[in-house]
Amino acid sequence: AQRVERPDDNRVQQLDQQLREIDRQLREIHDRGSVLEAQKKFLANIQSGSTQPGKDRPMPGIDELKSLLQLTEGNLERLLAEQRQLDDRAAELEQRKQQLQEQRGTLNGDGKRFKRAVLRVALEQPAQVEVKLDYTLRDASWQPTYDARLRDGAKTIELTYQGLVRQSSGEAWTDVALTLSTARPA
């Protein structure tokens, strides 16, 4: 077996470019959200400052309060509507980003190294050959688990054991034949 780096392919590069573009758009949305938040605070300060009587300023009249309320209400509604649109767009982008990351991980093996086994077979005449490849992984382990039960009135203990298998190799382990061993690989 030979350890090699997986070669870059055009699809992975395209996905990387799309992911960078989504990140750029998400930064723009975040920046615009910060601006909207500052504008909302500014409106709140205007509303708060204009409705409080000061030393040299009397309490505003009804017409002035109505005008102020219309100004702040209209602007606040506009700001909140824009924030909702930004939130919706950000959610769409995050979902698309996750899809692209999953595609990239599938194509590129999550950027992990992989092993390649090269097998040369020489036959004197044509024949069907069955090849079986066994290998061990460092990213997999198992440990025995035990369950001991004493039944009411019984004089013996029922002992069952199983193997608890864990793996973080990045490979799908669907319908995989496993052999568990207490030996340590060389």
PDB file of C-alpha atoms in Angstrom:
ATOM      1  CA  ALA A   1       0.000   0.000   0.000  1.00  0.00           C
ATOM      2  CA  GLN A   2       1.203   3.457  -0.812  1.00  0.00           C
ATOM      3  CA  ARG A   3       0.130   6.610   0.985  1.00  0.00           C
ATOM      4  CA  VAL A   4      -0.845   9.369  -1.463  1.00  0.00           C
ATOM      5  CA  GLU A   5      -2.620  12.689  -1.383  1.00  0.00           C
ATOM      6  CA  ARG A   6      -5.903  12.753  -3.212  1.00  0.00           C
ATOM      7  CA  PRO A   7      -5.462  14.857  -6.350  1.00  0.00           C
ATOM      8  CA  ASP A   8      -7.333  18.138  -6.714  1.00  0.00           C
ATOM      9  CA  ASP A   9     -10.104  17.974  -9.206  1.00  0.00           C
ATOM     10  CA  ASN A  10     -12.053  20.700 -10.945  1.00  0.00           C
ATOM     11  CA  ARG A  11     -15.292  19.964  -9.100  1.00  0.00           C
ATOM     12  CA  VAL A  12     -13.642  20.422  -5.688  1.00  0.00           C
ATOM     13  CA  GLN A  13     -12.184  23.734  -6.861  1.00  0.00           C
ATOM     14  CA  GLN A  14     -15.607  24.842  -8.136  1.00  0.00           C
ATOM     15  CA  LEU A  15     -17.193  23.948  -4.803  1.00  0.00           C
ATOM     16  CA  ASP A  16     -14.465  25.850  -2.935  1.00  0.00           C
ATOM     17  CA  GLN A  17     -15.141  28.921  -5.091  1.00  0.00           C
ATOM     18  CA  GLN A  18     -18.885  28.688  -4.427  1.00  0.00           C
ATOM     19  CA  LEU A  19     -18.232  28.327  -0.688  1.00  0.00           C
ATOM     20  CA  ARG A  20     -16.008  31.431  -0.697  1.00  0.00           C
ATOM     21  CA  GLU A  21     -18.741  33.382  -2.516  1.00  0.00           C
ATOM     22  CA  ILE A  22     -21.365  32.287   0.022  1.00  0.00           C
ATOM     23  CA  ASP A  23     -19.058  33.334   2.877  1.00  0.00           C
ATOM     24  CA  ARG A  24     -18.618  36.749   1.224  1.00  0.00           C
ATOM     25  CA  GLN A  25     -22.397  37.167   0.892  1.00  0.00           C
ATOM     26  CA  LEU A  26     -22.903  36.139   4.521  1.00  0.00           C
ATOM     27  CA  ARG A  27     -20.365  38.785   5.622  1.00  0.00           C
ATOM     28  CA  GLU A  28     -22.278  41.406   3.602  1.00  0.00           C
ATOM     29  CA  ILE A  29     -25.537  40.356   5.281  1.00  0.00           C
ATOM     30  CA  HIS A  30     -23.886  40.556   8.708  1.00  0.00           C
ATOM     31  CA  ASP A  31     -22.501  44.016   7.923  1.00  0.00           C
ATOM     32  CA  ARG A  32     -25.896  45.257   6.710  1.00  0.00           C
ATOM     33  CA  GLY A  33     -27.505  43.813   9.844  1.00  0.00           C
ATOM     34  CA  SER A  34     -25.069  45.840  11.971  1.00  0.00           C
ATOM     35  CA  VAL A  35     -26.043  49.005  10.093  1.00  0.00           C
ATOM     36  CA  LEU A  36     -29.758  48.271  10.608  1.00  0.00           C
ATOM     37  CA  GLU A  37     -29.174  47.685  14.321  1.00  0.00           C
ATOM     38  CA  ALA A  38     -27.383  51.042  14.622  1.00  0.00           C
ATOM     39  CA  GLN A  39     -30.269  52.751  12.811  1.00  0.00           C
ATOM     40  CA  LYS A  40     -32.804  51.160  15.181  1.00  0.00           C
ATOM     41  CA  LYS A  41     -30.813  52.405  18.186  1.00  0.00           C
ATOM     42  CA  PHE A  42     -30.625  55.862  16.631  1.00  0.00           C
ATOM     43  CA  LEU A  43     -34.417  55.929  16.189  1.00  0.00           C
ATOM     44  CA  ALA A  44     -34.897  54.799  19.785  1.00  0.00           C
ATOM     45  CA  ASN A  45     -32.589  57.589  20.986  1.00  0.00           C
ATOM     46  CA  ILE A  46     -34.479  60.177  18.925  1.00  0.00           C
ATOM     47  CA  GLN A  47     -37.783  58.956  20.281  1.00  0.00           C
ATOM     48  CA  SER A  48     -36.525  58.849  23.842  1.00  0.00           C
ATOM     49  CA  GLY A  49     -34.795  62.228  23.712  1.00  0.00           C
ATOM     50  CA  SER A  50     -37.647  64.023  21.970  1.00  0.00           C
ATOM     51  CA  THR A  51     -40.336  62.906  24.394  1.00  0.00           C
ATOM     52  CA  GLN A  52     -38.502  63.796  27.600  1.00  0.00           C
ATOM     53  CA  PRO A  53     -38.803  67.381  28.799  1.00  0.00           C
ATOM     54  CA  GLY A  54     -35.473  69.058  29.455  1.00  0.00           C
ATOM     55  CA  LYS A  55     -34.360  72.054  31.517  1.00  0.00           C
ATOM     56  CA  ASP A  56     -34.889  74.499  28.706  1.00  0.00           C
ATOM     57  CA  ARG A  57     -37.400  72.446  26.769  1.00  0.00           C
ATOM     58  CA  PRO A  58     -41.053  71.901  27.640  1.00  0.00           C
ATOM     59  CA  MET A  59     -42.937  68.658  27.117  1.00  0.00           C
ATOM     60  CA  PRO A  60     -43.696  68.238  23.382  1.00  0.00           C
ATOM     61  CA  GLY A  61     -47.253  68.844  22.231  1.00  0.00           C
ATOM     62  CA  ILE A  62     -49.653  66.239  20.866  1.00  0.00           C
ATOM     63  CA  ASP A  63     -49.032  67.185  17.217  1.00  0.00           C
ATOM     64  CA  GLU A  64     -45.283  67.009  17.703  1.00  0.00           C
ATOM     65  CA  LEU A  65     -45.574  63.589  19.396  1.00  0.00           C
ATOM     66  CA  LYS A  66     -47.809  62.288  16.576  1.00  0.00           C
ATOM     67  CA  SER A  67     -45.320  63.465  13.982  1.00  0.00           C
ATOM     68  CA  LEU A  68     -42.438  61.859  15.874  1.00  0.00           C
ATOM     69  CA  LEU A  69     -44.376  58.616  16.262  1.00  0.00           C
ATOM     70  CA  GLN A  70     -45.138  58.473  12.519  1.00  0.00           C
ATOM     71  CA  LEU A  71     -41.496  59.131  11.670  1.00  0.00           C
ATOM     72  CA  THR A  72     -40.093  56.485  13.994  1.00  0.00           C
ATOM     73  CA  GLU A  73     -42.835  53.927  13.353  1.00  0.00           C
ATOM     74  CA  GLY A  74     -42.444  54.086   9.564  1.00  0.00           C
ATOM     75  CA  ASN A  75     -38.675  53.867   9.721  1.00  0.00           C
ATOM     76  CA  LEU A  76     -38.725  51.101  12.307  1.00  0.00           C
ATOM     77  CA  GLU A  77     -41.155  49.024  10.211  1.00  0.00           C
ATOM     78  CA  ARG A  78     -38.881  49.455   7.186  1.00  0.00           C
ATOM     79  CA  LEU A  79     -35.799  48.448   9.192  1.00  0.00           C
ATOM     80  CA  LEU A  80     -37.489  45.386  10.686  1.00  0.00           C
ATOM     81  CA  ALA A  81     -38.773  44.256   7.272  1.00  0.00           C
ATOM     82  CA  GLU A  82     -35.281  44.557   5.810  1.00  0.00           C
ATOM     83  CA  GLN A  83     -33.833  42.625   8.769  1.00  0.00           C
ATOM     84  CA  ARG A  84     -36.338  39.800   8.179  1.00  0.00           C
ATOM     85  CA  GLN A  85     -35.311  39.664   4.514  1.00  0.00           C
ATOM     86  CA  LEU A  86     -31.645  39.530   5.523  1.00  0.00           C
ATOM     87  CA  ASP A  87     -32.352  36.736   8.015  1.00  0.00           C
ATOM     88  CA  ASP A  88     -34.235  34.726   5.373  1.00  0.00           C
ATOM     89  CA  ARG A  89     -31.432  35.196   2.835  1.00  0.00           C
ATOM     90  CA  ALA A  90     -28.792  34.226   5.423  1.00  0.00           C
ATOM     91  CA  ALA A  91     -30.732  31.043   6.251  1.00  0.00           C
ATOM     92  CA  GLU A  92     -30.897  30.141   2.537  1.00  0.00           C
ATOM     93  CA  LEU A  93     -27.165  30.757   2.159  1.00  0.00           C
ATOM     94  CA  GLU A  94     -26.322  28.691   5.249  1.00  0.00           C
ATOM     95  CA  GLN A  95     -28.402  25.803   3.905  1.00  0.00           C
ATOM     96  CA  ARG A  96     -26.706  26.037   0.499  1.00  0.00           C
ATOM     97  CA  LYS A  97     -23.304  26.230   2.221  1.00  0.00           C
ATOM     98  CA  GLN A  98     -24.025  23.048   4.155  1.00  0.00           C
ATOM     99  CA  GLN A  99     -25.057  21.240   0.942  1.00  0.00           C
ATOM    100  CA  LEU A 100     -21.866  22.349  -0.816  1.00  0.00           C
ATOM    101  CA  GLN A 101     -19.710  21.302   2.149  1.00  0.00           C
ATOM    102  CA  GLU A 102     -21.331  17.855   2.121  1.00  0.00           C
ATOM    103  CA  GLN A 103     -20.692  17.531  -1.623  1.00  0.00           C
ATOM    104  CA  ARG A 104     -17.095  18.620  -1.152  1.00  0.00           C
ATOM    105  CA  GLY A 105     -16.570  16.200   1.695  1.00  0.00           C
ATOM    106  CA  THR A 106     -17.925  13.356  -0.419  1.00  0.00           C
ATOM    107  CA  LEU A 107     -15.706  14.218  -3.385  1.00  0.00           C
ATOM    108  CA  ASN A 108     -12.575  14.935  -1.408  1.00  0.00           C
ATOM    109  CA  GLY A 109     -12.912  12.472   1.450  1.00  0.00           C
ATOM    110  CA  ASP A 110     -13.158  15.453   3.848  1.00  0.00           C
ATOM    111  CA  GLY A 111      -9.596  16.352   2.903  1.00  0.00           C
ATOM    112  CA  LYS A 112      -8.223  13.242   4.579  1.00  0.00           C
ATOM    113  CA  ARG A 113      -5.461  11.088   3.196  1.00  0.00           C
ATOM    114  CA  PHE A 114      -6.300   7.772   1.694  1.00  0.00           C
ATOM    115  CA  LYS A 115      -4.380   4.635   0.864  1.00  0.00           C
ATOM    116  CA  ARG A 116      -4.151   3.048  -2.523  1.00  0.00           C
ATOM    117  CA  ALA A 117      -3.485  -0.647  -2.935  1.00  0.00           C
ATOM    118  CA  VAL A 118      -1.930  -1.665  -6.245  1.00  0.00           C
ATOM    119  CA  LEU A 119      -2.313  -5.317  -7.137  1.00  0.00           C
ATOM    120  CA  ARG A 120      -0.680  -6.872 -10.185  1.00  0.00           C
ATOM    121  CA  VAL A 121      -1.960 -10.263 -11.240  1.00  0.00           C
ATOM    122  CA  ALA A 122      -0.279 -12.410 -13.865  1.00  0.00           C
ATOM    123  CA  LEU A 123      -2.166 -15.442 -15.142  1.00  0.00           C
ATOM    124  CA  GLU A 124      -0.975 -18.038 -17.599  1.00  0.00           C
ATOM    125  CA  GLN A 125      -4.464 -18.257 -19.066  1.00  0.00           C
ATOM    126  CA  PRO A 126      -7.696 -16.245 -18.711  1.00  0.00           C
ATOM    127  CA  ALA A 127      -9.517 -16.970 -15.465  1.00  0.00           C
ATOM    128  CA  GLN A 128     -11.865 -15.346 -13.016  1.00  0.00           C
ATOM    129  CA  VAL A 129     -10.090 -14.164  -9.894  1.00  0.00           C
ATOM    130  CA  GLU A 130     -11.638 -13.091  -6.618  1.00  0.00           C
ATOM    131  CA  VAL A 131      -9.603 -10.509  -4.726  1.00  0.00           C
ATOM    132  CA  LYS A 132     -10.111  -9.819  -1.037  1.00  0.00           C
ATOM    133  CA  LEU A 133      -8.452  -6.862   0.660  1.00  0.00           C
ATOM    134  CA  ASP A 134      -8.182  -6.755   4.443  1.00  0.00           C
ATOM    135  CA  TYR A 135      -6.802  -3.743   6.263  1.00  0.00           C
ATOM    136  CA  THR A 136      -6.748  -2.165   9.687  1.00  0.00           C
ATOM    137  CA  LEU A 137      -7.655   1.415  10.528  1.00  0.00           C
ATOM    138  CA  ARG A 138      -6.172   3.636  13.191  1.00  0.00           C
ATOM    139  CA  ASP A 139      -9.452   5.565  13.398  1.00  0.00           C
ATOM    140  CA  ALA A 140     -11.444   2.547  14.543  1.00  0.00           C
ATOM    141  CA  SER A 141     -11.596   0.716  17.832  1.00  0.00           C
ATOM    142  CA  TRP A 142     -13.717  -1.665  19.794  1.00  0.00           C
ATOM    143  CA  GLN A 143     -14.161  -2.632  23.386  1.00  0.00           C
ATOM    144  CA  PRO A 144     -15.970  -5.539  24.941  1.00  0.00           C
ATOM    145  CA  THR A 145     -19.155  -4.910  26.907  1.00  0.00           C
ATOM    146  CA  TYR A 146     -20.646  -7.350  29.372  1.00  0.00           C
ATOM    147  CA  ASP A 147     -24.081  -7.866  30.864  1.00  0.00           C
ATOM    148  CA  ALA A 148     -24.399 -10.097  33.940  1.00  0.00           C
ATOM    149  CA  ARG A 149     -27.882 -11.010  35.202  1.00  0.00           C
ATOM    150  CA  LEU A 150     -28.996 -13.073  38.155  1.00  0.00           C
ATOM    151  CA  ARG A 151     -32.564 -14.295  37.802  1.00  0.00           C
ATOM    152  CA  ASP A 152     -34.801 -14.445  40.889  1.00  0.00           C
ATOM    153  CA  GLY A 153     -34.257 -17.765  42.625  1.00  0.00           C
ATOM    154  CA  ALA A 154     -31.544 -18.891  40.190  1.00  0.00           C
ATOM    155  CA  LYS A 155     -28.174 -20.129  41.359  1.00  0.00           C
ATOM    156  CA  THR A 156     -26.299 -19.177  38.199  1.00  0.00           C
ATOM    157  CA  ILE A 157     -25.496 -15.890  36.532  1.00  0.00           C
ATOM    158  CA  GLU A 158     -26.314 -15.329  32.871  1.00  0.00           C
ATOM    159  CA  LEU A 159     -23.370 -13.555  31.215  1.00  0.00           C
ATOM    160  CA  THR A 160     -23.620 -12.046  27.741  1.00  0.00           C
ATOM    161  CA  TYR A 161     -20.952 -10.069  25.961  1.00  0.00           C
ATOM    162  CA  GLN A 162     -20.851  -7.858  22.907  1.00  0.00           C
ATOM    163  CA  GLY A 163     -18.368  -5.675  21.092  1.00  0.00           C
ATOM    164  CA  LEU A 164     -18.902  -1.909  21.005  1.00  0.00           C
ATOM    165  CA  VAL A 165     -17.371  -0.597  17.763  1.00  0.00           C
ATOM    166  CA  ARG A 166     -16.412   3.040  17.197  1.00  0.00           C
ATOM    167  CA  GLN A 167     -14.957   4.591  14.081  1.00  0.00           C
ATOM    168  CA  SER A 168     -14.089   8.089  12.894  1.00  0.00           C
ATOM    169  CA  SER A 169     -12.403   7.162   9.630  1.00  0.00           C
ATOM    170  CA  GLY A 170     -14.785   9.134   7.443  1.00  0.00           C
ATOM    171  CA  GLU A 171     -15.737   5.938   5.593  1.00  0.00           C
ATOM    172  CA  ALA A 172     -19.302   4.660   5.457  1.00  0.00           C
ATOM    173  CA  TRP A 173     -19.521   1.345   7.280  1.00  0.00           C
ATOM    174  CA  THR A 174     -22.702   0.018   5.725  1.00  0.00           C
ATOM    175  CA  ASP A 175     -22.721  -3.786   5.387  1.00  0.00           C
ATOM    176  CA  VAL A 176     -19.058  -4.056   6.417  1.00  0.00           C
ATOM    177  CA  ALA A 177     -17.712  -7.403   7.596  1.00  0.00           C
ATOM    178  CA  LEU A 178     -15.726  -6.886  10.804  1.00  0.00           C
ATOM    179  CA  THR A 179     -13.279  -9.106  12.603  1.00  0.00           C
ATOM    180  CA  LEU A 180     -12.641  -8.136  16.206  1.00  0.00           C
ATOM    181  CA  SER A 181      -9.324  -9.072  17.747  1.00  0.00           C
ATOM    182  CA  THR A 182      -7.412  -8.322  20.925  1.00  0.00           C
ATOM    183  CA  ALA A 183      -4.114  -8.458  18.994  1.00  0.00           C
ATOM    184  CA  ARG A 184      -2.229  -5.219  18.443  1.00  0.00           C
ATOM    185  CA  PRO A 185      -1.472  -4.387  14.786  1.00  0.00           C
ATOM    186  CA  ALA A 186       2.199  -4.126  13.902  1.00  0.00           C
TER     187      ALA A 186
END
